[in-house]
Amino acid sequence: MPRANIQLDRQAVIAPVRRRLFGSFVEHLGRCVYTGIYEPEHPSANEDGFRMDVVELVRELGSTTLRYPGGNFVSGFRWEDSVGPRDKRPVRRDLAWHSLESNQFGLDEFARWLKLTDSELMLAVNIATRGILPALDLLEYANHPSGTTLSDLRIANGSPEPHNVRMWCLGNEMDGPWQTGFMTADDYGKLAGRTAAAMKAADKDLELVACGSSGSGMPTFGDWERTVLEHAYDHVDYISCHAYYQEHDGDLGSFLASALDMDHFIDTVVATADHVGYKRRSSKKINISFDEWNIWYLEEHQASQEVNTEWRHAPRQLEDVYTVADAVVVGNLLMTLLKHSDRVTSASLAQLVNVLAPIMTEPGGPAWRQTTFYPFSITSRLASGEVIQPVIEAPVYDTARHGEAPVVDAVATVDEDRAAVFLVNRDLEEPAQITIDVRGLGSSQIAEAITLADSDVYAKNTLAEQDRVTPAANTSAALADGVLTIELPPVSWTAIALH
Ligand code: AHR
C-alpha cells in the first residue's frame, strides 16, 4: 500500500483563496442556455422562463463568476441582437457551432438569472469581427448608470440598475484557426491593447483579460503570450489560459496526472508574462484568468464528425458524460488552481450546464449532477481563508505523458476557525495510507471527511441512473495528537474539513 506523509504549516501561505477560482462558463452553445438554464415550458420555470431546478443545483455547485456568452460563439455575436423586445430579436446563424441562435435569451436575462444564483457576470466582447466601438457600446449599455442613449435603452429594456461588469475578456481564443476572425499575435495584441485602453478611458477600474493561447499545445504557445503582452501590457490585467484534458488510448495513469501539465502550463505563462514585465521595467504583474478548463473528450468528438449539417436551434452538442476518474482529475485540477492562487486569480470551469458540464438536464425533465459536480461543489464550500503549500512525501509512478508523477497530491486551506485538506490518490489498484501533521494548523477535530471513489472508475451518472456516483463519508479518517490519518481508495478524490 502506498504511504504518504504530508506536513501543513500555517506560515506556508501561497495566497488568499480567491472566490473567483470557482467560476464557470455559460456559452450559447448546444443546450447550455436553451433547455439548460432557460426553458419557459419547463414545470420548474419561473416567470422569466428560468429553470429553478437548475438554479438550485447551480447554487449548490457554488460557482462564483460566470463567463458569458462565449467561447467561440462570441466571435460572430452582435450583442445588440440579444436585448430589447423578444419579438424584435433576430434569428442568426452561429458559424462557430453551426447552429441557429434565436436570441430569446440575452444579456439582460442572464444578468437577472445571475441574481438568483448569487454569481458575478464576466463578459466576453467580440473584437474578432467587430472592434472597439461595439465593445464601448456594450460597456455603456451594461455599466453606465443612466442618461446616455445606451444606458437609457437598458433601463427601457427592464434593467434599471447597471450590470456593473468588472471582468471583460477581449475576444476568445484568437490564436485558433477555428475562431471566426482569428488573428496573428501582432494583430491581436495591437487590437487588444487599443480596445483595452479605450475601455479603461470609460472606466479605469475594469479588469481586462487578453487572450492567451487556446492551449499549451498550440504551435505559437509562448510566443503568442509574449507578443500579445508586448503590445497590451499596460492596458490589460490578465492573460487567459485554456486547457482541456482527456484519457488518451486507455492510459489512465497519465490522465490522472493531468494536473502536472496544468501546473507546468501556469508556470510557463507566468514566466512569460513576467519576462515582458521585467523588460518593460514595469512593477505591474499580469495575472492569469484560467477561463476555460475541464475534461473534454475532444478526440472522440472529432472522430465522430459530430458536426451539424442542418441549421438547428440548441442541438445536443458536447454533452460529455463524466466518469469517476474524470471527477478525480477535475478535483485535482482545482487543487492545482488553488496552489497557484498567487497568480491565477480567476478561473472558469467550462462549462456549466449540458455542454461539458457538471449539471445535466432533459428538456421537460429532470436536472442532475454529473460526477464532476462533487469535487467542485465541495471544494467551493470548504476552501476558505488562505491556501497553504503542503510538503508532500509520496512515492512516484511513471507516466507516458507527464514523466514521474506523485501517487498522492494535496493542498490545504486555513481560515480563522476552520481548515480543509484536499487529496487525490492516483494509484490505479491500491489504497493510499496518508499521515498528515496538522499541528501547524492548530486543528483539533475532524468536521467531515468525504471521498469520491468507486469500484468501477468509469461509473457515471446518467438520466437513467442519476445518483449512481455520489461521494461518501470516509470513516477511516482519525485525528489524534495533531496527526491525522486517512486511507484513500484507489483513483479517488477526498476532502477533509477540520475545526
Ligand atoms: O468550451 C467549448 C469551446 O472550447 C469554447 O467555445 C472555446 O473557447 C473552446 O475551444
Short mmCIF file of C-alpha atoms and ligand atoms in Angstrom, two decimals:
data_model
loop_
_atom_site.label_atom_id
_atom_site.label_comp_id
_atom_site.label_asym_id
_atom_site.label_seq_id
_atom_site.Cartn_x
_atom_site.Cartn_y
_atom_site.Cartn_z
CA MET A 1 0.00 0.00 0.00
CA PRO A 2 1.49 3.44 -0.95
CA ARG A 3 2.09 5.67 2.07
CA ALA A 4 2.36 9.44 2.03
CA ASN A 5 3.31 11.95 4.71
CA ILE A 6 2.06 15.48 4.49
CA GLN A 7 3.20 18.46 6.57
CA LEU A 8 0.98 21.51 6.84
CA ASP A 9 2.30 24.74 8.22
CA ARG A 10 0.12 27.79 8.70
CA GLN A 11 3.05 30.00 7.72
CA ALA A 12 3.41 28.42 4.26
CA VAL A 13 0.78 30.71 2.75
CA ILE A 14 0.54 30.87 -1.03
CA ALA A 15 -2.23 33.47 -1.29
CA PRO A 16 -5.81 34.07 -0.19
CA VAL A 17 -8.44 31.65 -1.52
CA ARG A 18 -9.80 33.59 -4.48
CA ARG A 19 -13.54 33.10 -4.77
CA ARG A 20 -13.27 33.75 -8.49
CA LEU A 21 -11.37 30.46 -8.87
CA PHE A 22 -14.76 28.79 -8.57
CA GLY A 23 -16.07 30.45 -11.70
CA SER A 24 -17.80 28.70 -14.56
CA PHE A 25 -18.92 29.48 -18.08
CA VAL A 26 -22.24 29.80 -19.93
CA GLU A 27 -21.90 29.83 -23.72
CA HIS A 28 -24.62 29.98 -26.34
CA LEU A 29 -23.63 26.51 -27.45
CA GLY A 30 -25.78 23.41 -27.73
CA ARG A 31 -28.18 23.24 -24.80
CA CYS A 32 -26.25 25.23 -22.24
CA VAL A 33 -28.71 28.14 -22.39
CA TYR A 34 -31.79 26.78 -24.16
CA THR A 35 -33.29 23.84 -22.20
CA GLY A 36 -30.31 24.20 -19.84
CA ILE A 37 -30.83 27.34 -17.80
CA TYR A 38 -33.74 28.75 -19.85
CA GLU A 39 -36.82 26.70 -20.69
CA PRO A 40 -40.09 28.64 -20.28
CA GLU A 41 -42.21 25.50 -20.78
CA HIS A 42 -40.44 23.52 -18.05
CA PRO A 43 -42.55 22.70 -14.96
CA SER A 44 -39.94 24.33 -12.68
CA ALA A 45 -39.63 27.54 -14.78
CA ASN A 46 -40.22 30.87 -13.03
CA GLU A 47 -41.94 33.86 -14.66
CA ASP A 48 -38.72 34.65 -16.58
CA GLY A 49 -38.53 31.13 -18.02
CA PHE A 50 -35.52 30.16 -15.87
CA ARG A 51 -35.41 26.54 -14.76
CA MET A 52 -35.46 26.73 -10.96
CA ASP A 53 -34.32 23.12 -10.61
CA VAL A 54 -31.12 24.21 -12.39
CA VAL A 55 -30.84 27.38 -10.28
CA GLU A 56 -30.93 25.17 -7.16
CA LEU A 57 -28.12 22.98 -8.49
CA VAL A 58 -26.02 25.96 -9.55
CA ARG A 59 -26.33 27.36 -6.03
CA GLU A 60 -25.26 24.01 -4.60
CA LEU A 61 -22.36 23.87 -7.06
CA GLY A 62 -21.05 27.09 -5.53
CA SER A 63 -19.88 28.65 -8.78
CA THR A 64 -18.99 32.30 -8.40
CA THR A 65 -18.06 34.25 -11.55
CA LEU A 66 -19.77 33.22 -14.79
CA ARG A 67 -18.18 33.93 -18.15
CA TYR A 68 -20.72 34.73 -20.91
CA PRO A 69 -21.74 34.44 -23.81
CA GLY A 70 -18.75 32.56 -25.33
CA GLY A 71 -16.42 30.96 -26.22
CA ASN A 72 -16.19 30.62 -29.94
CA PHE A 73 -19.77 31.89 -30.16
CA VAL A 74 -18.74 35.40 -29.20
CA SER A 75 -16.71 35.96 -32.37
CA GLY A 76 -19.84 36.04 -34.53
CA PHE A 77 -22.09 37.72 -31.97
CA ARG A 78 -23.77 41.12 -32.18
CA TRP A 79 -24.72 41.95 -28.61
CA GLU A 80 -27.50 44.31 -29.75
CA ASP A 81 -29.40 41.29 -31.16
CA SER A 82 -29.85 39.86 -27.67
CA VAL A 83 -31.54 42.79 -25.90
CA GLY A 84 -34.91 44.54 -26.17
CA PRO A 85 -38.35 43.18 -27.02
CA ARG A 86 -38.09 39.47 -27.77
CA ASP A 87 -40.32 39.57 -30.84
CA LYS A 88 -37.91 42.01 -32.47
CA ARG A 89 -34.76 39.99 -31.84
CA PRO A 90 -33.29 38.42 -34.97
CA VAL A 91 -32.55 34.76 -35.53
CA ARG A 92 -28.94 34.42 -36.68
CA ARG A 93 -26.63 31.69 -37.86
CA ASP A 94 -23.88 30.84 -35.39
CA LEU A 95 -20.92 29.78 -37.50
CA ALA A 96 -18.85 28.59 -34.54
CA TRP A 97 -21.22 25.75 -33.70
CA HIS A 98 -23.14 25.64 -36.96
CA SER A 99 -26.49 26.23 -35.33
CA LEU A 100 -29.22 28.85 -35.06
CA GLU A 101 -29.34 31.48 -32.36
CA SER A 102 -32.83 32.77 -31.56
CA ASN A 103 -31.57 35.49 -29.17
CA GLN A 104 -34.56 34.83 -26.94
CA PHE A 105 -32.13 34.81 -24.03
CA GLY A 106 -29.58 37.59 -23.84
CA LEU A 107 -27.55 39.88 -21.63
CA ASP A 108 -30.38 41.32 -19.51
CA GLU A 109 -31.91 37.89 -18.95
CA PHE A 110 -28.54 36.46 -17.96
CA ALA A 111 -27.92 39.32 -15.52
CA ARG A 112 -31.32 38.62 -13.96
CA TRP A 113 -30.60 34.90 -13.77
CA LEU A 114 -27.23 35.59 -12.08
CA LYS A 115 -29.02 37.33 -9.22
CA LEU A 116 -30.84 34.08 -8.44
CA THR A 117 -27.54 32.23 -8.27
CA ASP A 118 -25.56 34.97 -6.47
CA SER A 119 -22.96 34.94 -9.23
CA GLU A 120 -20.79 37.61 -10.80
CA LEU A 121 -21.07 38.40 -14.51
CA MET A 122 -17.88 38.22 -16.61
CA LEU A 123 -18.45 39.30 -20.21
CA ALA A 124 -16.57 38.50 -23.39
CA VAL A 125 -16.67 41.10 -26.17
CA ASN A 126 -16.42 40.35 -29.85
CA ILE A 127 -13.31 42.13 -31.05
CA ALA A 128 -12.62 39.44 -33.65
CA THR A 129 -15.22 40.53 -36.18
CA ARG A 130 -16.48 43.80 -34.68
CA GLY A 131 -13.97 46.00 -32.90
CA ILE A 132 -13.54 48.87 -30.49
CA LEU A 133 -16.75 50.87 -30.88
CA PRO A 134 -19.19 47.97 -30.41
CA ALA A 135 -17.18 46.97 -27.33
CA LEU A 136 -17.53 50.50 -25.94
CA ASP A 137 -21.24 50.47 -26.76
CA LEU A 138 -21.70 47.22 -24.86
CA LEU A 139 -19.77 48.67 -21.93
CA GLU A 140 -22.04 51.74 -21.93
CA TYR A 141 -25.17 49.59 -22.18
CA ALA A 142 -24.05 47.25 -19.40
CA ASN A 143 -22.42 49.59 -16.92
CA HIS A 144 -23.38 53.23 -17.36
CA PRO A 145 -25.99 54.18 -14.75
CA SER A 146 -28.32 56.35 -16.90
CA GLY A 147 -28.64 59.46 -19.02
CA THR A 148 -27.00 58.16 -22.21
CA THR A 149 -28.70 56.58 -25.17
CA LEU A 150 -27.48 53.06 -24.45
CA SER A 151 -27.87 53.15 -20.67
CA ASP A 152 -31.39 54.51 -21.09
CA LEU A 153 -32.05 51.73 -23.58
CA ARG A 154 -31.04 49.18 -20.93
CA ILE A 155 -33.41 50.85 -18.47
CA ALA A 156 -36.20 50.81 -21.07
CA ASN A 157 -35.45 47.12 -21.60
CA GLY A 158 -36.23 46.42 -17.94
CA SER A 159 -32.82 46.63 -16.23
CA PRO A 160 -32.88 49.89 -14.22
CA GLU A 161 -29.64 49.14 -12.39
CA PRO A 162 -26.33 48.90 -14.28
CA HIS A 163 -24.95 45.37 -14.51
CA ASN A 164 -21.62 46.67 -13.22
CA VAL A 165 -19.49 44.09 -15.01
CA ARG A 166 -15.90 44.19 -13.72
CA MET A 167 -14.15 41.45 -15.75
CA TRP A 168 -14.12 41.56 -19.55
CA CYS A 169 -12.49 39.13 -21.98
CA LEU A 170 -11.13 40.80 -25.11
CA GLY A 171 -12.30 38.15 -27.57
CA ASN A 172 -11.81 34.41 -27.31
CA GLU A 173 -9.05 32.03 -28.47
CA MET A 174 -7.87 34.49 -31.09
CA ASP A 175 -4.89 32.27 -31.98
CA GLY A 176 -7.13 29.42 -33.16
CA PRO A 177 -7.77 28.99 -36.89
CA TRP A 178 -11.25 27.75 -35.95
CA GLN A 179 -12.06 31.16 -34.48
CA THR A 180 -14.12 33.42 -36.72
CA GLY A 181 -11.75 36.32 -37.39
CA PHE A 182 -8.67 34.70 -35.83
CA MET A 183 -5.51 36.83 -35.95
CA THR A 184 -1.76 36.80 -35.67
CA ALA A 185 -0.34 37.63 -32.25
CA ASP A 186 0.81 41.02 -33.54
CA ASP A 187 -2.57 41.97 -34.94
CA TYR A 188 -4.44 40.72 -31.91
CA GLY A 189 -2.03 42.28 -29.40
CA LYS A 190 -2.38 45.70 -31.04
CA LEU A 191 -6.17 45.45 -31.20
CA ALA A 192 -6.47 44.14 -27.64
CA GLY A 193 -4.21 46.96 -26.37
CA ARG A 194 -6.23 49.64 -28.17
CA THR A 195 -9.58 48.18 -27.12
CA ALA A 196 -8.41 47.89 -23.52
CA ALA A 197 -7.14 51.48 -23.48
CA ALA A 198 -10.47 52.73 -24.82
CA MET A 199 -12.50 50.68 -22.32
CA LYS A 200 -10.34 51.94 -19.46
CA ALA A 201 -10.88 55.50 -20.63
CA ALA A 202 -14.52 54.84 -19.80
CA ASP A 203 -13.79 53.06 -16.52
CA LYS A 204 -10.22 52.73 -15.24
CA ASP A 205 -11.19 50.05 -12.70
CA LEU A 206 -12.26 47.45 -15.25
CA GLU A 207 -10.35 44.15 -15.17
CA LEU A 208 -9.45 43.18 -18.71
CA VAL A 209 -8.36 39.78 -19.98
CA ALA A 210 -6.23 39.41 -23.11
CA CYS A 211 -6.49 36.07 -24.90
CA GLY A 212 -3.59 33.76 -24.27
CA SER A 213 -3.09 30.57 -26.26
CA SER A 214 -6.03 28.23 -26.78
CA GLY A 215 -3.90 25.54 -25.21
CA SER A 216 -0.28 24.78 -24.40
CA GLY A 217 -0.14 22.50 -27.46
CA MET A 218 -0.65 25.38 -29.90
CA PRO A 219 2.39 25.85 -32.17
CA THR A 220 2.53 29.53 -31.23
CA PHE A 221 2.29 28.91 -27.46
CA GLY A 222 4.72 31.13 -25.56
CA ASP A 223 5.45 33.45 -28.46
CA TRP A 224 1.76 34.32 -28.59
CA GLU A 225 1.66 35.38 -24.93
CA ARG A 226 4.90 37.35 -25.24
CA THR A 227 3.86 39.21 -28.38
CA VAL A 228 0.33 39.98 -27.17
CA LEU A 229 1.62 41.30 -23.87
CA GLU A 230 4.36 43.36 -25.52
CA HIS A 231 1.53 45.27 -27.21
CA ALA A 232 -1.09 45.25 -24.47
CA TYR A 233 0.80 45.01 -21.15
CA ASP A 234 -0.04 48.48 -19.85
CA HIS A 235 -3.75 48.21 -20.54
CA VAL A 236 -4.74 44.64 -19.61
CA ASP A 237 -4.77 42.91 -16.24
CA TYR A 238 -4.92 39.24 -17.14
CA ILE A 239 -3.78 36.82 -19.79
CA SER A 240 -6.05 33.82 -20.29
CA CYS A 241 -5.22 30.11 -20.21
CA HIS A 242 -7.43 27.35 -21.62
CA ALA A 243 -6.87 23.62 -21.06
CA TYR A 244 -8.98 20.55 -21.66
CA TYR A 245 -7.85 17.07 -20.68
CA GLN A 246 -8.98 13.56 -21.53
CA GLU A 247 -7.82 9.98 -21.20
CA HIS A 248 -5.92 9.01 -24.35
CA ASP A 249 -5.72 5.42 -25.61
CA GLY A 250 -6.70 3.87 -22.29
CA ASP A 251 -3.74 5.46 -20.47
CA LEU A 252 -5.48 6.18 -17.19
CA GLY A 253 -2.23 6.69 -15.28
CA SER A 254 -1.24 9.64 -17.48
CA PHE A 255 -4.76 11.05 -17.40
CA LEU A 256 -4.83 11.01 -13.60
CA ALA A 257 -1.62 13.07 -13.64
CA SER A 258 -3.09 15.81 -15.88
CA ALA A 259 -2.61 18.34 -13.07
CA LEU A 260 1.14 18.20 -13.73
CA ASP A 261 0.52 19.58 -17.20
CA MET A 262 -1.69 22.36 -15.85
CA ASP A 263 0.96 23.18 -13.28
CA HIS A 264 3.66 23.47 -15.94
CA PHE A 265 1.35 25.47 -18.22
CA ILE A 266 0.69 28.04 -15.49
CA ASP A 267 4.38 28.34 -14.56
CA THR A 268 5.28 28.92 -18.22
CA VAL A 269 2.67 31.63 -18.76
CA VAL A 270 3.62 33.38 -15.51
CA ALA A 271 7.30 33.31 -16.54
CA THR A 272 6.44 34.69 -19.98
CA ALA A 273 4.27 37.48 -18.59
CA ASP A 274 6.94 38.40 -16.02
CA HIS A 275 9.62 38.38 -18.73
CA VAL A 276 7.65 41.01 -20.65
CA GLY A 277 7.09 42.96 -17.45
CA TYR A 278 10.80 42.93 -16.49
CA LYS A 279 11.79 44.03 -19.98
CA ARG A 280 9.41 46.96 -19.68
CA ARG A 281 10.75 47.81 -16.19
CA SER A 282 7.13 47.56 -15.08
CA SER A 283 6.14 46.96 -11.48
CA LYS A 284 2.75 45.74 -12.66
CA LYS A 285 2.04 41.99 -12.61
CA ILE A 286 -0.24 40.34 -15.13
CA ASN A 287 -2.35 37.61 -13.53
CA ILE A 288 -3.93 34.57 -15.14
CA SER A 289 -7.58 34.12 -15.89
CA PHE A 290 -7.83 30.35 -16.44
CA ASP A 291 -11.14 30.92 -18.10
CA GLU A 292 -11.66 27.51 -19.71
CA TRP A 293 -10.64 24.27 -18.03
CA ASN A 294 -12.24 20.86 -17.84
CA ILE A 295 -12.31 17.33 -19.23
CA TRP A 296 -13.34 17.21 -22.90
CA TYR A 297 -13.37 14.01 -24.98
CA LEU A 298 -12.42 16.11 -27.97
CA GLU A 299 -10.70 13.32 -29.91
CA GLU A 300 -13.89 11.27 -29.85
CA HIS A 301 -15.96 14.29 -30.94
CA GLN A 302 -13.60 14.96 -33.80
CA ALA A 303 -13.50 11.31 -34.83
CA SER A 304 -17.30 11.04 -34.77
CA GLN A 305 -17.56 14.06 -37.09
CA GLU A 306 -20.25 15.40 -34.80
CA VAL A 307 -20.98 18.39 -36.98
CA ASN A 308 -24.43 19.83 -37.53
CA THR A 309 -25.18 19.63 -41.17
CA GLU A 310 -28.54 21.31 -40.66
CA TRP A 311 -29.01 24.69 -39.02
CA ARG A 312 -30.78 23.74 -35.79
CA HIS A 313 -31.52 25.69 -32.64
CA ALA A 314 -29.92 24.35 -29.44
CA PRO A 315 -28.92 20.91 -30.74
CA ARG A 316 -27.28 18.40 -28.39
CA GLN A 317 -23.57 19.21 -28.62
CA LEU A 318 -20.56 18.37 -26.46
CA GLU A 319 -22.73 16.56 -23.88
CA ASP A 320 -19.85 14.59 -22.39
CA VAL A 321 -20.89 12.21 -19.62
CA TYR A 322 -18.23 12.11 -16.92
CA THR A 323 -16.79 9.18 -15.01
CA VAL A 324 -15.38 8.77 -11.52
CA ALA A 325 -11.87 9.11 -12.99
CA ASP A 326 -12.91 12.37 -14.69
CA ALA A 327 -14.17 13.69 -11.36
CA VAL A 328 -10.87 12.80 -9.66
CA VAL A 329 -8.98 14.73 -12.34
CA VAL A 330 -11.35 17.72 -12.07
CA GLY A 331 -10.82 17.74 -8.29
CA ASN A 332 -7.06 17.60 -8.83
CA LEU A 333 -7.09 20.41 -11.43
CA LEU A 334 -8.99 22.58 -8.97
CA MET A 335 -6.35 21.81 -6.34
CA THR A 336 -3.71 22.94 -8.83
CA LEU A 337 -5.53 26.20 -9.46
CA LEU A 338 -5.65 26.77 -5.69
CA LYS A 339 -1.91 26.11 -5.45
CA HIS A 340 -1.36 28.87 -8.00
CA SER A 341 -3.75 31.35 -6.48
CA ASP A 342 -0.94 33.89 -6.11
CA ARG A 343 -1.17 34.40 -9.89
CA VAL A 344 -4.25 32.53 -11.08
CA THR A 345 -6.87 34.76 -9.55
CA SER A 346 -9.84 33.82 -11.72
CA ALA A 347 -10.90 30.58 -13.41
CA SER A 348 -13.93 29.17 -15.21
CA LEU A 349 -14.92 25.53 -15.34
CA ALA A 350 -16.06 25.14 -18.96
CA GLN A 351 -18.99 24.87 -18.94
CA LEU A 352 -21.96 24.98 -16.52
CA VAL A 353 -24.98 23.11 -17.91
CA ASN A 354 -25.23 20.30 -20.51
CA VAL A 355 -22.14 21.34 -22.51
CA LEU A 356 -19.03 19.76 -20.91
CA ALA A 357 -20.89 20.41 -17.72
CA PRO A 358 -21.28 19.40 -14.07
CA ILE A 359 -25.07 19.77 -14.42
CA MET A 360 -27.21 17.94 -16.97
CA THR A 361 -30.86 18.45 -17.89
CA GLU A 362 -33.53 16.85 -20.02
CA PRO A 363 -35.98 19.15 -21.82
CA GLY A 364 -39.21 18.97 -19.80
CA GLY A 365 -37.46 16.51 -17.48
CA PRO A 366 -35.04 16.35 -14.57
CA ALA A 367 -31.72 18.04 -13.84
CA TRP A 368 -28.92 16.06 -12.19
CA ARG A 369 -25.33 16.18 -11.01
CA GLN A 370 -22.51 14.68 -13.05
CA THR A 371 -19.62 13.04 -11.16
CA THR A 372 -17.53 16.20 -11.66
CA PHE A 373 -20.12 18.26 -9.80
CA TYR A 374 -18.98 16.90 -6.44
CA PRO A 375 -15.30 17.85 -6.18
CA PHE A 376 -16.17 21.31 -7.47
CA SER A 377 -19.08 21.95 -5.10
CA ILE A 378 -17.31 20.51 -2.06
CA THR A 379 -14.10 22.46 -2.70
CA SER A 380 -16.08 25.66 -3.25
CA ARG A 381 -17.90 25.07 0.05
CA LEU A 382 -14.89 24.13 2.17
CA ALA A 383 -11.96 26.19 0.84
CA SER A 384 -11.67 29.50 2.67
CA GLY A 385 -9.10 31.84 4.14
CA GLU A 386 -5.63 31.20 2.75
CA VAL A 387 -4.11 28.50 0.59
CA ILE A 388 -1.29 26.55 2.27
CA GLN A 389 1.52 24.89 0.34
CA PRO A 390 1.85 21.35 1.72
CA VAL A 391 5.10 19.42 1.93
CA ILE A 392 4.28 16.02 0.46
CA GLU A 393 6.42 12.89 0.69
CA ALA A 394 4.85 10.31 -1.60
CA PRO A 395 6.00 7.56 -3.94
CA VAL A 396 6.04 8.33 -7.65
CA TYR A 397 4.94 6.39 -10.72
CA ASP A 398 5.91 6.67 -14.38
CA THR A 399 3.52 8.18 -16.89
CA ALA A 400 3.90 8.24 -20.66
CA ARG A 401 2.70 11.83 -20.95
CA HIS A 402 3.97 13.63 -17.87
CA GLY A 403 7.03 11.71 -16.70
CA GLU A 404 7.19 10.83 -13.00
CA ALA A 405 4.07 11.71 -11.06
CA PRO A 406 3.50 11.53 -7.30
CA VAL A 407 0.86 8.95 -6.40
CA VAL A 408 -0.71 11.41 -3.96
CA ASP A 409 -1.38 15.11 -4.38
CA ALA A 410 -2.75 17.51 -1.77
CA VAL A 411 -3.48 21.14 -0.94
CA ALA A 412 -4.89 22.79 2.17
CA THR A 413 -6.69 25.98 3.10
CA VAL A 414 -6.86 27.58 6.50
CA ASP A 415 -9.18 30.18 7.93
CA GLU A 416 -9.61 31.61 11.42
CA ASP A 417 -11.74 28.82 12.78
CA ARG A 418 -11.52 26.09 10.18
CA ALA A 419 -9.23 24.39 7.73
CA ALA A 420 -9.62 21.98 4.82
CA VAL A 421 -7.37 19.46 3.13
CA PHE A 422 -7.99 18.20 -0.41
CA LEU A 423 -6.32 14.99 -1.61
CA VAL A 424 -6.16 12.63 -4.57
CA ASN A 425 -4.87 9.09 -4.79
CA ARG A 426 -3.79 8.38 -8.36
CA ASP A 427 -2.91 4.74 -7.75
CA LEU A 428 -4.96 2.50 -10.05
CA GLU A 429 -5.02 -0.52 -7.75
CA GLU A 430 -4.03 0.28 -4.19
CA PRO A 431 -5.48 2.43 -1.43
CA ALA A 432 -3.03 5.01 -0.08
CA GLN A 433 -2.35 5.41 3.62
CA ILE A 434 -1.94 9.10 4.45
CA THR A 435 -0.50 10.72 7.55
CA ILE A 436 -0.97 14.48 7.86
CA ASP A 437 0.72 16.54 10.52
CA VAL A 438 -1.88 19.22 11.24
CA ARG A 439 -0.26 20.63 14.38
CA GLY A 440 0.89 23.62 12.34
CA LEU A 441 -2.74 24.45 11.58
CA GLY A 442 -3.88 24.26 15.18
CA SER A 443 -6.69 21.90 14.15
CA SER A 444 -8.06 19.52 16.72
CA GLN A 445 -11.18 17.95 15.29
CA ILE A 446 -12.43 16.48 12.03
CA ALA A 447 -15.68 18.13 10.96
CA GLU A 448 -16.17 15.93 7.90
CA ALA A 449 -14.20 13.64 5.61
CA ILE A 450 -15.72 12.88 2.22
CA THR A 451 -14.37 10.68 -0.58
CA LEU A 452 -15.42 10.20 -4.18
CA ALA A 453 -14.42 6.76 -5.46
CA ASP A 454 -16.00 3.67 -6.96
CA SER A 455 -15.00 0.09 -7.68
CA ASP A 456 -15.77 0.99 -11.32
CA VAL A 457 -13.65 4.06 -12.14
CA TYR A 458 -15.70 4.53 -15.29
CA ALA A 459 -19.05 4.66 -13.47
CA LYS A 460 -21.19 7.67 -14.50
CA ASN A 461 -24.39 9.44 -13.55
CA THR A 462 -26.95 9.33 -16.34
CA LEU A 463 -30.61 10.20 -16.92
CA ALA A 464 -31.48 6.59 -16.04
CA GLU A 465 -29.16 6.45 -13.00
CA GLN A 466 -28.71 9.99 -11.77
CA ASP A 467 -27.16 9.08 -8.42
CA ARG A 468 -25.03 6.12 -9.47
CA VAL A 469 -21.94 8.00 -8.22
CA THR A 470 -22.05 10.15 -5.10
CA PRO A 471 -19.39 11.00 -2.51
CA ALA A 472 -19.48 9.17 0.82
CA ALA A 473 -18.13 9.74 4.31
CA ASN A 474 -14.60 8.40 4.68
CA THR A 475 -14.83 6.58 8.01
CA SER A 476 -11.10 5.77 8.10
CA ALA A 477 -10.24 9.40 9.00
CA ALA A 478 -8.92 9.87 12.54
CA LEU A 479 -7.16 12.71 14.33
CA ALA A 480 -5.08 12.26 17.47
CA ASP A 481 -2.27 14.37 18.95
CA GLY A 482 -2.19 16.64 15.91
CA VAL A 483 -1.74 13.77 13.46
CA LEU A 484 -4.48 12.97 11.01
CA THR A 485 -4.58 9.57 9.33
CA ILE A 486 -6.81 8.53 6.48
CA GLU A 487 -6.98 5.83 3.84
CA LEU A 488 -7.70 6.93 0.29
CA PRO A 489 -9.21 4.35 -2.08
CA PRO A 490 -7.53 3.86 -5.48
CA VAL A 491 -8.45 6.56 -8.04
CA SER A 492 -10.15 8.80 -5.51
CA TRP A 493 -10.65 12.42 -4.52
CA THR A 494 -11.10 13.38 -0.85
CA ALA A 495 -11.88 16.48 1.19
CA ILE A 496 -11.36 16.78 4.93
CA ALA A 497 -12.82 19.69 6.88
CA LEU A 498 -11.21 20.50 10.23
CA HIS A 499 -12.22 22.67 13.15
O1 AHR B 1 -15.93 25.30 -24.23
C1 AHR B 1 -16.08 24.90 -25.55
C2 AHR B 1 -15.21 25.69 -26.51
O2 AHR B 1 -13.87 25.38 -26.25
C3 AHR B 1 -15.25 27.19 -26.42
O3 AHR B 1 -16.28 27.76 -27.15
C4 AHR B 1 -13.93 27.58 -27.00
O4 AHR B 1 -13.47 28.80 -26.47
C5 AHR B 1 -13.03 26.42 -26.71
O5 AHR B 1 -12.35 25.99 -27.83
#
